[in-house]
mmCIF file of C-alpha atoms and ligand atoms in Angstrom:
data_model
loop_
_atom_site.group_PDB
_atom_site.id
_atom_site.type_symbol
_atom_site.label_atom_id
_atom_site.label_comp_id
_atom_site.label_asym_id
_atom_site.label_seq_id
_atom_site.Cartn_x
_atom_site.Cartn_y
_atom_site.Cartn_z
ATOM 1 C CA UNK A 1 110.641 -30.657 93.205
ATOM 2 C CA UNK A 2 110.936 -33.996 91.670
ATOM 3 C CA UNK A 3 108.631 -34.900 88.701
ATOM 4 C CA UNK A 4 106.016 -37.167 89.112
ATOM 5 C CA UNK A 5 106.501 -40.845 87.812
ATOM 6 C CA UNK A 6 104.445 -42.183 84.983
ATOM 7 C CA UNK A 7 104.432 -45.267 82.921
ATOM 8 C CA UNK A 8 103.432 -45.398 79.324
ATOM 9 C CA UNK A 9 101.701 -48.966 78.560
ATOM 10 C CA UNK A 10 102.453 -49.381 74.806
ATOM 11 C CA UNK A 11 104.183 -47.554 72.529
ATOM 12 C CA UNK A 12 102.537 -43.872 71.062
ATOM 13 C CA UNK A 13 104.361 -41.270 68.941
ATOM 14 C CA UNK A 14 107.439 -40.223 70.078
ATOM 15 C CA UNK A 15 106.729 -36.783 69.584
ATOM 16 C CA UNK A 16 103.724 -37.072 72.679
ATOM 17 C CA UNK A 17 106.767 -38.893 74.799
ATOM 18 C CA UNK A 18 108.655 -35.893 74.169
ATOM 19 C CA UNK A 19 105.604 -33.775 75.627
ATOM 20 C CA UNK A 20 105.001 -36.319 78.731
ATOM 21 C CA UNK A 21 108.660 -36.062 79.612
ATOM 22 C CA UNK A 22 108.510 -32.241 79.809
ATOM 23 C CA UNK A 23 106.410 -32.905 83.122
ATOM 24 C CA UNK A 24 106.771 -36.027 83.765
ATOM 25 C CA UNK A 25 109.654 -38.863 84.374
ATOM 26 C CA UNK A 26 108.453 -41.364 81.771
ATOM 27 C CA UNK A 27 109.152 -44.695 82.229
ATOM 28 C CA UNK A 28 107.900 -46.416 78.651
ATOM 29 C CA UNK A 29 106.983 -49.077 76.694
ATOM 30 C CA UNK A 30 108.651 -48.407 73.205
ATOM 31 C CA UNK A 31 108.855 -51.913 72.605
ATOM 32 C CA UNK A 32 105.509 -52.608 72.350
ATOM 33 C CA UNK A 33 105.432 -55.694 74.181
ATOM 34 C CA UNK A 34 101.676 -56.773 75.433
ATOM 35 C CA UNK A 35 102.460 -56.733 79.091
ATOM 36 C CA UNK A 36 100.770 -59.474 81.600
ATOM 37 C CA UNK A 37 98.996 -58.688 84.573
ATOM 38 C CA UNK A 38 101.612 -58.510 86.524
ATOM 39 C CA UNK A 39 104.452 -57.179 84.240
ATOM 40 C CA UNK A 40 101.882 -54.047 83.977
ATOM 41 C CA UNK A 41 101.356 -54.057 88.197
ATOM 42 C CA UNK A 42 105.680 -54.416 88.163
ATOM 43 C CA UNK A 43 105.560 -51.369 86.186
ATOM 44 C CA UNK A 44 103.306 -49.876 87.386
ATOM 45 C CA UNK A 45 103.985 -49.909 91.507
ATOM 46 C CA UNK A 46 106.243 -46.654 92.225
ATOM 47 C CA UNK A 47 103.782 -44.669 89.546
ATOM 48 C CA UNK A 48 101.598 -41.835 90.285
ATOM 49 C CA UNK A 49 100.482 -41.786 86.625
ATOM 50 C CA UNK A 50 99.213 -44.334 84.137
ATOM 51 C CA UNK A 51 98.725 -43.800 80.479
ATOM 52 C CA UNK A 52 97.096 -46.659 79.207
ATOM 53 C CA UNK A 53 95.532 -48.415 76.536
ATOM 54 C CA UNK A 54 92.159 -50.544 75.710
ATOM 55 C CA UNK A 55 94.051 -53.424 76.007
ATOM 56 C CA UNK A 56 96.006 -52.421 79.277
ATOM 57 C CA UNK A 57 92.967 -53.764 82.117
ATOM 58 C CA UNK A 58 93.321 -51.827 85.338
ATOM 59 C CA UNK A 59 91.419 -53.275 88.185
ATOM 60 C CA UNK A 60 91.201 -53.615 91.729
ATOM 61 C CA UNK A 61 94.217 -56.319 92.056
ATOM 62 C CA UNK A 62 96.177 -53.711 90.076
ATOM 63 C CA UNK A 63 95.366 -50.866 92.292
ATOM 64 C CA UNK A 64 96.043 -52.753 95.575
ATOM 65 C CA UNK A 65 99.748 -53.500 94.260
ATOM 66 C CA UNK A 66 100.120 -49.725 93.013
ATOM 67 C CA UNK A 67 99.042 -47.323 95.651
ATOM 68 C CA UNK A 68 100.693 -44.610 94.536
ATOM 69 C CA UNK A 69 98.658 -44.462 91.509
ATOM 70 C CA UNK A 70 96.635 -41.624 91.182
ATOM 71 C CA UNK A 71 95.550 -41.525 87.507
ATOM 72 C CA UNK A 72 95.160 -43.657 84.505
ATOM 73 C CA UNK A 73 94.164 -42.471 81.213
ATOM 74 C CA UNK A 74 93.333 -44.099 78.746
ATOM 75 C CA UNK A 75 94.327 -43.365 74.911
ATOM 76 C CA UNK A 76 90.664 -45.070 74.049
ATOM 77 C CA UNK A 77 87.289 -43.643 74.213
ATOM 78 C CA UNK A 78 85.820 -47.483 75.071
ATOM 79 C CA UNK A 79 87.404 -47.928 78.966
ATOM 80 C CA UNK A 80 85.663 -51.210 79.732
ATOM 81 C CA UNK A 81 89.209 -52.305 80.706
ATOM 82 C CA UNK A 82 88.991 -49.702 84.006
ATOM 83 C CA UNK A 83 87.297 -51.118 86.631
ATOM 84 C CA UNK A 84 85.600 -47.801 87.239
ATOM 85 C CA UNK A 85 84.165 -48.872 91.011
ATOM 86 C CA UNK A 86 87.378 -49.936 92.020
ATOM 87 C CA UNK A 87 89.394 -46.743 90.578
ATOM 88 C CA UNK A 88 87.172 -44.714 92.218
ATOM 89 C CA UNK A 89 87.346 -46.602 95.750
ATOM 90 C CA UNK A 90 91.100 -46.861 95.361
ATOM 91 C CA UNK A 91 90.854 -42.429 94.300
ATOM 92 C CA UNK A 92 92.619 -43.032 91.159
ATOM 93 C CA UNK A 93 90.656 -40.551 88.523
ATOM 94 C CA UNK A 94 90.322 -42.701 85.092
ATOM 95 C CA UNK A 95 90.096 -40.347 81.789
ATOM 96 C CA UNK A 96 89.015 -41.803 78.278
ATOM 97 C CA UNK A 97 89.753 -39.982 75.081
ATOM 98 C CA UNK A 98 86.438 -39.174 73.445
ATOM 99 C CA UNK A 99 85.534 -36.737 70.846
ATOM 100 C CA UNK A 100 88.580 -36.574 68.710
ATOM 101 C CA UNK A 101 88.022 -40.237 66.884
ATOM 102 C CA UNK A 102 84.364 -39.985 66.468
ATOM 103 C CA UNK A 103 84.877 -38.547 62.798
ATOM 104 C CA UNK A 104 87.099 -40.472 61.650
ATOM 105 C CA UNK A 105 85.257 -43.701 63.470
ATOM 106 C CA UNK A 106 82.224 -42.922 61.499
ATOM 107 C CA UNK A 107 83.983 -43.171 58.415
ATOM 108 C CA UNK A 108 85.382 -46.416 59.113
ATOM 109 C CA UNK A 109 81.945 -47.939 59.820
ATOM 110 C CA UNK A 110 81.145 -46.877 56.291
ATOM 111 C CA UNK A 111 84.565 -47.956 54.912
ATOM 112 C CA UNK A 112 83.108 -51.702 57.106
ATOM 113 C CA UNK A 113 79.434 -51.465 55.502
ATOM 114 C CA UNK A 114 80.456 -50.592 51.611
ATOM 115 C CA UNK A 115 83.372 -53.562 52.106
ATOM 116 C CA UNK A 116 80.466 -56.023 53.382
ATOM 117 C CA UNK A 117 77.485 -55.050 51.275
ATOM 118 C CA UNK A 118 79.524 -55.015 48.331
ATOM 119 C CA UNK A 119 81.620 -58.068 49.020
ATOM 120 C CA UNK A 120 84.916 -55.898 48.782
ATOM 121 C CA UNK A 121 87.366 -58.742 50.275
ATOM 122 C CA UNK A 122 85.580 -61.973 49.067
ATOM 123 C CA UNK A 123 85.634 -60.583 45.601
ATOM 124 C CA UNK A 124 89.885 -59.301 46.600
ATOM 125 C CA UNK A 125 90.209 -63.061 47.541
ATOM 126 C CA UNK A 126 89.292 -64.548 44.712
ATOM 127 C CA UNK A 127 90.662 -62.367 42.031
ATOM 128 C CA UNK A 128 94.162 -62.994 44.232
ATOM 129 C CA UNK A 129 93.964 -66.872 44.246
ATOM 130 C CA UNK A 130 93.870 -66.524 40.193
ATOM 131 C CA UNK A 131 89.923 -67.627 40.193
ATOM 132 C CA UNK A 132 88.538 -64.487 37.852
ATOM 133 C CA UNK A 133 88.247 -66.519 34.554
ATOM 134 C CA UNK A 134 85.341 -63.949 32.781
ATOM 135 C CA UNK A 135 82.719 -61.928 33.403
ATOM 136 C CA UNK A 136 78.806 -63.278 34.894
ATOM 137 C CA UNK A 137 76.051 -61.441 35.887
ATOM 138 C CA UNK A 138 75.698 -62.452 39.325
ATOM 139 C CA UNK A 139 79.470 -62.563 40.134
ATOM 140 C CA UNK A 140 80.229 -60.870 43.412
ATOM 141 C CA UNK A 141 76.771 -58.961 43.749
ATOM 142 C CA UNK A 142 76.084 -57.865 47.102
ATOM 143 C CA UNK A 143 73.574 -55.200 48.187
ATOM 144 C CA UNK A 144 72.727 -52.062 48.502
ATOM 145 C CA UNK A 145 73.888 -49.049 50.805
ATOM 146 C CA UNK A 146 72.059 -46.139 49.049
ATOM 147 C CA UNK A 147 68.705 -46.013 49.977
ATOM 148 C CA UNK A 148 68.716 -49.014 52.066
ATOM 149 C CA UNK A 149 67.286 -48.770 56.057
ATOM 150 C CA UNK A 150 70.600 -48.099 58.259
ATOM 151 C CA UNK A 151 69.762 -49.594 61.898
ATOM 152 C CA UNK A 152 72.396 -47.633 64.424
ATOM 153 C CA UNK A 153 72.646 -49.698 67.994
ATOM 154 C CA UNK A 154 73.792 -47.149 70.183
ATOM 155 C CA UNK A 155 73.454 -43.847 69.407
ATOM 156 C CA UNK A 156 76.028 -41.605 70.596
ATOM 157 C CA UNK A 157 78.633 -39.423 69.552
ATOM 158 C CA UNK A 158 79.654 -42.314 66.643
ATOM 159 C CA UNK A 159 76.407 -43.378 65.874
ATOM 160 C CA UNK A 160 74.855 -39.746 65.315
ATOM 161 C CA UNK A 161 78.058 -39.525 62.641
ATOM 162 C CA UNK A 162 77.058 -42.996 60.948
ATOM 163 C CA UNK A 163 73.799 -41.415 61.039
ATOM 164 C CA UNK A 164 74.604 -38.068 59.110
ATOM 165 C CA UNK A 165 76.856 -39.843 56.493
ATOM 166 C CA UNK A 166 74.339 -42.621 55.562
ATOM 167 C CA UNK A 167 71.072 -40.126 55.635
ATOM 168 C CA UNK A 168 72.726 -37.102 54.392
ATOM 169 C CA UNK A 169 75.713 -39.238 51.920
ATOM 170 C CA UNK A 170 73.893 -42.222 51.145
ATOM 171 C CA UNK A 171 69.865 -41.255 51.201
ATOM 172 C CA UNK A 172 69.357 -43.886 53.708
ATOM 173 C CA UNK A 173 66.653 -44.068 55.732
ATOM 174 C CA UNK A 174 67.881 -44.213 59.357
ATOM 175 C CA UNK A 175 66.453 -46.044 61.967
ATOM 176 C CA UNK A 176 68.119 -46.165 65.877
ATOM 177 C CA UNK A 177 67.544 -48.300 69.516
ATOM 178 C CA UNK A 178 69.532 -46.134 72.288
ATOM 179 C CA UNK A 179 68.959 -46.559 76.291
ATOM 180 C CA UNK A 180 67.695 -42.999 75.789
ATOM 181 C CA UNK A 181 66.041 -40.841 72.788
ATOM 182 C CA UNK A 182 68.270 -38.201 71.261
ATOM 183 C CA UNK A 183 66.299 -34.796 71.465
ATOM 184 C CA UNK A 184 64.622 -33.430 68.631
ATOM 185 C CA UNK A 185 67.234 -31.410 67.561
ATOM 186 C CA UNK A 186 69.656 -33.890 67.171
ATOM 187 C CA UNK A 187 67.341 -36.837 65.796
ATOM 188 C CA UNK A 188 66.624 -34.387 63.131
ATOM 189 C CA UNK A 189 70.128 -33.626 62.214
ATOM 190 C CA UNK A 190 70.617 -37.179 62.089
ATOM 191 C CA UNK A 191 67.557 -37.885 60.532
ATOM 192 C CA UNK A 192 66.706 -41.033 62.911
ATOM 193 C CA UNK A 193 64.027 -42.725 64.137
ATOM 194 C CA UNK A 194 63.709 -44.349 67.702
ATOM 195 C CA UNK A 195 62.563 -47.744 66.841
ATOM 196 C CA UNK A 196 62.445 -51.154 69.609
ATOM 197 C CA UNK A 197 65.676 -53.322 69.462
ATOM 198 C CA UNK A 198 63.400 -56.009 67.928
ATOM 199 C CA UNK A 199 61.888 -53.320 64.721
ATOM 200 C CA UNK A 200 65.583 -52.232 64.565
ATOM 201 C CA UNK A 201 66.530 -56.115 63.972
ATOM 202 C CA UNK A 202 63.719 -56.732 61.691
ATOM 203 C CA UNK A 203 64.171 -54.072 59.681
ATOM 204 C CA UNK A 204 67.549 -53.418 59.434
ATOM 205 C CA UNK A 205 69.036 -54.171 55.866
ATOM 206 C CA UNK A 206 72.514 -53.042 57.190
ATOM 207 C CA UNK A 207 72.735 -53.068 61.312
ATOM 208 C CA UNK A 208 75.544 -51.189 62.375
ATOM 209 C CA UNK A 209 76.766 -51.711 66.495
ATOM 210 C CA UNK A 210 78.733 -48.944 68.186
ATOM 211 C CA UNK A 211 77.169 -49.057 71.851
ATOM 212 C CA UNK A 212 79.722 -49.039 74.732
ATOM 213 C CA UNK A 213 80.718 -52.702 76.787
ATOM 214 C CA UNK A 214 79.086 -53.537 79.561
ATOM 215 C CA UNK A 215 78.226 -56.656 80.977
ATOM 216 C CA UNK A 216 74.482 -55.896 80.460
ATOM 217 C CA UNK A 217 75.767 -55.428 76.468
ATOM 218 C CA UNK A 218 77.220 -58.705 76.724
ATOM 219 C CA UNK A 219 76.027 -61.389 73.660
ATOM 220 C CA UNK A 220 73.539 -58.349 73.061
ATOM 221 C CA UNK A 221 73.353 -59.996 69.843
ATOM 222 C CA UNK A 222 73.589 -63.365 69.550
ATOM 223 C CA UNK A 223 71.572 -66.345 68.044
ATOM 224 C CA UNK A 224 68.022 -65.104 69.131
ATOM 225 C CA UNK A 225 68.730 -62.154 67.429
ATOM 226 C CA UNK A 226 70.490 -62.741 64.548
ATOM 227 C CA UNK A 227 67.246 -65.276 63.802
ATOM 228 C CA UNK A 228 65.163 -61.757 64.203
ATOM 229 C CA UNK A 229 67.964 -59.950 61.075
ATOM 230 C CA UNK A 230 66.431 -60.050 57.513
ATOM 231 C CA UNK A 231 68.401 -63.329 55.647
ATOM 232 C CA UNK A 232 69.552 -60.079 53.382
ATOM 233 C CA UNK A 233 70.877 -57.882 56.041
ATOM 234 C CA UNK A 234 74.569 -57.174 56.935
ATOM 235 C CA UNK A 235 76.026 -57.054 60.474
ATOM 236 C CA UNK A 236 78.439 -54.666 61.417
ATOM 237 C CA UNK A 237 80.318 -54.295 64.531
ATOM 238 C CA UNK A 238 82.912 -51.611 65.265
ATOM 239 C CA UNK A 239 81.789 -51.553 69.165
ATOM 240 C CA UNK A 240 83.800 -53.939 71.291
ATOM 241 C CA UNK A 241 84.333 -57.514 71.541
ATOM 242 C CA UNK A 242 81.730 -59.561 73.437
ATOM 243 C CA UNK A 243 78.736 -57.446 72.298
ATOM 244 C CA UNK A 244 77.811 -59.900 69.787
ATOM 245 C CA UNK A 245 78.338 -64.161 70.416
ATOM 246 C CA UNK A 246 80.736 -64.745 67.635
ATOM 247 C CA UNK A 247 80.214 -68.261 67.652
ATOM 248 C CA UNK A 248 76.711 -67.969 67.254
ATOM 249 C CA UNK A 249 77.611 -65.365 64.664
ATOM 250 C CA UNK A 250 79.583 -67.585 62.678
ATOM 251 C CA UNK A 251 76.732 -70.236 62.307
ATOM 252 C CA UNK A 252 74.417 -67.478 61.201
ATOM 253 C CA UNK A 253 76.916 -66.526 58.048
ATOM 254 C CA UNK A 254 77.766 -70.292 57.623
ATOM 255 C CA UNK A 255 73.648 -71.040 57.123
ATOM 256 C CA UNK A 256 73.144 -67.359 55.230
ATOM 257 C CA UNK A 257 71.009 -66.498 57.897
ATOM 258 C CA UNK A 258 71.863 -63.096 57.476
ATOM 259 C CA UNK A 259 73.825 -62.431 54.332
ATOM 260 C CA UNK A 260 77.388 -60.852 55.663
ATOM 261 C CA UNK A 261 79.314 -59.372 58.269
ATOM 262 C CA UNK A 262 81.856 -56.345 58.837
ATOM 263 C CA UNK A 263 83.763 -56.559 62.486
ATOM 264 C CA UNK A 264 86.082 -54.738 63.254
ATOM 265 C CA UNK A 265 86.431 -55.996 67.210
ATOM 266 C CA UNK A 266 85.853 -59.682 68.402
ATOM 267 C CA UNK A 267 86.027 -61.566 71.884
ATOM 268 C CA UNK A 268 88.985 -62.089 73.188
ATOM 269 C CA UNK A 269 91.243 -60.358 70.646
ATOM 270 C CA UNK A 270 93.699 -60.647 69.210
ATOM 271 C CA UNK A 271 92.249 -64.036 68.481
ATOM 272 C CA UNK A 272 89.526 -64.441 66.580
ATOM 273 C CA UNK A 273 87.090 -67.217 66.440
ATOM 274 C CA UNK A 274 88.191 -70.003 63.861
ATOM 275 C CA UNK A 275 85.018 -70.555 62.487
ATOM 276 C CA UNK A 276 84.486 -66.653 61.448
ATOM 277 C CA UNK A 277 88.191 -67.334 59.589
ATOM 278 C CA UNK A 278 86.493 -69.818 57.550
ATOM 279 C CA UNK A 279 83.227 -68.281 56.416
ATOM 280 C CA UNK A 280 83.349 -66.040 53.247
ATOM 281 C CA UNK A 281 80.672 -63.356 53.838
ATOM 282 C CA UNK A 282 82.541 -61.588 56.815
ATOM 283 C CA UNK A 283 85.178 -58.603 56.601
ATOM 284 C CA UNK A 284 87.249 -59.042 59.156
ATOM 285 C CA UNK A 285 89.983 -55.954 60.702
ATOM 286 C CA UNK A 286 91.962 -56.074 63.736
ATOM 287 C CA UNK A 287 90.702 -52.995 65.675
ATOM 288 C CA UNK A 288 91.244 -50.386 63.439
ATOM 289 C CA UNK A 289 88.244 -47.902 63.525
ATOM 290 C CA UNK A 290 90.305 -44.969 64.790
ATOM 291 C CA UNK A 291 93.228 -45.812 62.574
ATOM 292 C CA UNK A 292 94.434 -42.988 61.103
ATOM 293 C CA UNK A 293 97.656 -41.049 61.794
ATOM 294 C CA UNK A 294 96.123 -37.437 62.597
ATOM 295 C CA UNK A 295 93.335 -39.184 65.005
ATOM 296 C CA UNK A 296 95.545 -41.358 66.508
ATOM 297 C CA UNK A 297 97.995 -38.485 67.320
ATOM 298 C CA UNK A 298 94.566 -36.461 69.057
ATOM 299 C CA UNK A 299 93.823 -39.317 71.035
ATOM 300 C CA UNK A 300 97.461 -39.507 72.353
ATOM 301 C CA UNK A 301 97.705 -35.918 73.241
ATOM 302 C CA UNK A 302 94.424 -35.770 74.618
ATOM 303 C CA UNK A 303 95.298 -38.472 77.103
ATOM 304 C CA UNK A 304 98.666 -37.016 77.308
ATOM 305 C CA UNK A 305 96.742 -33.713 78.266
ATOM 306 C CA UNK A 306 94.795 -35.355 80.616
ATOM 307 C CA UNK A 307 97.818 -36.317 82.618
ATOM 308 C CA UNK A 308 99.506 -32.939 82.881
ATOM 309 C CA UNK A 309 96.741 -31.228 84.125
ATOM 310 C CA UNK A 310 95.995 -33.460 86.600
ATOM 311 C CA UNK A 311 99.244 -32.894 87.727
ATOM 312 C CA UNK A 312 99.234 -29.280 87.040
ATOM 313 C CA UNK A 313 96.529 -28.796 89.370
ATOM 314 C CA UNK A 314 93.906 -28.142 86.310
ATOM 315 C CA UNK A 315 90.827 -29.506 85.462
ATOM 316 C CA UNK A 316 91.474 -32.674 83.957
ATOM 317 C CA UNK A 317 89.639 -32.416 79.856
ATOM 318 C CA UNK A 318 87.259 -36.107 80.199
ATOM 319 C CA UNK A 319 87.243 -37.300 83.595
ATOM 320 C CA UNK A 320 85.252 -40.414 83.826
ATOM 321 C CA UNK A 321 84.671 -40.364 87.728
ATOM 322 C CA UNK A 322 85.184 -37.216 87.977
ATOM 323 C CA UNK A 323 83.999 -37.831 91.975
ATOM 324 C CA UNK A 324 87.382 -38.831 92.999
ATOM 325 C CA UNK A 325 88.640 -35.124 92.263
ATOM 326 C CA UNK A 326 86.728 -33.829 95.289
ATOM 327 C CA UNK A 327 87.152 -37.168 97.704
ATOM 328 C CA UNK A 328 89.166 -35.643 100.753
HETATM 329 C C1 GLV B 1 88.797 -47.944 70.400
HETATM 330 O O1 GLV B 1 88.264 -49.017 70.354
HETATM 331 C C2 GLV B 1 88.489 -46.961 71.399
HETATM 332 O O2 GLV B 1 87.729 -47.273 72.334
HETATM 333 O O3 GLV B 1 89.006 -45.847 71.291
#
């Protein structure tokens, strides 16, 4: 029996090719070119498998031109590129990778805060241009993380880690706003408080965003709120582009409305806003929460294991609409 046909969407470690092309025949992107719409459909048409990335955008144009499709998954635990409605009307099962990053995620949103509180970069920038002439009291000084009031938006697998490291690491007082309230157990582990999305503004002297996109999530924070954030506090964002207005964002750290900002995601990246290239109190990284070799590696084998048991007649590990196994 012939193998089933997949496409890879970007390049991934060649050892997880080696893996896919024990089941599969793997057509692949090696070169790492950003494919358009319709290169991706191109490749995509005599498929019955997609592994895909965040940036690869899978939607019901896409699934009319491929209907042979019958998976995608994604090498992301974020899928707002799946147009989940239409994957399930077309019956093509999406999978996200979940789980395996959220440790090493957390860490980064620290590794975002300490950079931003404690001016890490602006401080980088201007002992680079030559500029450190002697020492002054006041030179670089940021805030602080210890003890400080961590505000979590969005409190799920990531957030309950940013959660553990600042209370348990850090002595900070934590403080969340989720769509639901963690049980007991787990807000004590965490040792967070359910506060309103405006206390959680207010009071926030570092504000850290890792809720999922959705177009309800959209400009979740933008001017209004930022005008709500202490002048003091610090903004980070490790969640996904178009959660917070980075235009409006931009004013806010040009006036010191808020004192500095960590993002790690922006709208319509790879670009990035010019006016956030400008200001000096923002750290800025291109997408690199989950950046680390081991984690990376998990998240590719996790979608890669996704794929063969699909195949293999298994239980696929993180289904997303998990519906479309039993459609007849
Ligand atoms: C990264 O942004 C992910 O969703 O895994």
């Amino acid at each position: 029996m012939s193998k089933p046909k997949i496409f890879v969407a970007r390049a991934v470690f060649p050892e997880v090719l080696e893996r896919l092309s024990q089941h599969f025949e793997v057509e692949s992107n090696q070169a790492d070119d950003v494919l358009t719409k319709e290169q991706l459909t191109a490749r995509l048409k005599d498929k019955q498998g997609a592994f895909t990335t965040g940036s690869d955008r899978i939607d019901a144009e896409v699934l009319a031109a491929c209907p042979q499709l019958k998976i995608c998954a994604n090498m992301a635990v974020g899928y707002n590129n799946f147009d989940i409605d239409a994957m399930t009307a077309a019956g093509v099962l999406a999978t996200n990778a979940p789980d395996v990053l959220t440790e090493t995620t957390a860490d980064f949103a620290f590794a975002l805060l300490m950079a931003t509180a404690r001016r890490v970069t602006e401080s980088e920038h201007y002992l680079r241009a030559g500029l450190w002439k002697k020492w002054s009291f006041d030179m670089f000084a940021g805030s602080d993380v210890h003890g400080a009031t961590l505000g979590i938006l969005g409190m799920g697998r990531i957030g309950q880690g940013i959660a553990k490291r600042g209370a348990h690491g850090f002595g900070m007082k934590v403080i969340y706003h989720n769509r639901s309230r963690l049980d007991a157990a787990t807000e004590a582990a965490c040792k967070a408080t359910l506060v309103s999305k405006e206390e959680l503004l207010k009071t926030a002297d570092h504000l850290v965003l890792v809720l999922p996109y959705s177009p309800a999530a959209h400009h979740i924070i933008g001017a209004a709120e930022l005008a709500q954030m202490k002048p003091t506090a610090t903004l980070i964002n490790i969640a996904r582009g178009g959660i917070v207005d980075d235009a409006a964002l931009a004013v806010a750290l040009k006036e010191r409305r808020i004192a500095a900002a960590g993002l790690d995601v922006f709208e319509g990246e790879p670009s990035v806003h010019p006016d956030l290239l400008t200001v000096p109190n923002v750290v800025l990284t291109p997408h690199i929460a989950s950046a680390t070799i081991p984690t990376r590696m998990a998240m590719a084998n996790l979608a890669a294991d996704n794929l063969i048991a699909f195949f293999t007649g298994k239980a696929p590990l993180t289904p997303l609409n998990p519906a479309v196994l039993t459609q007849a």
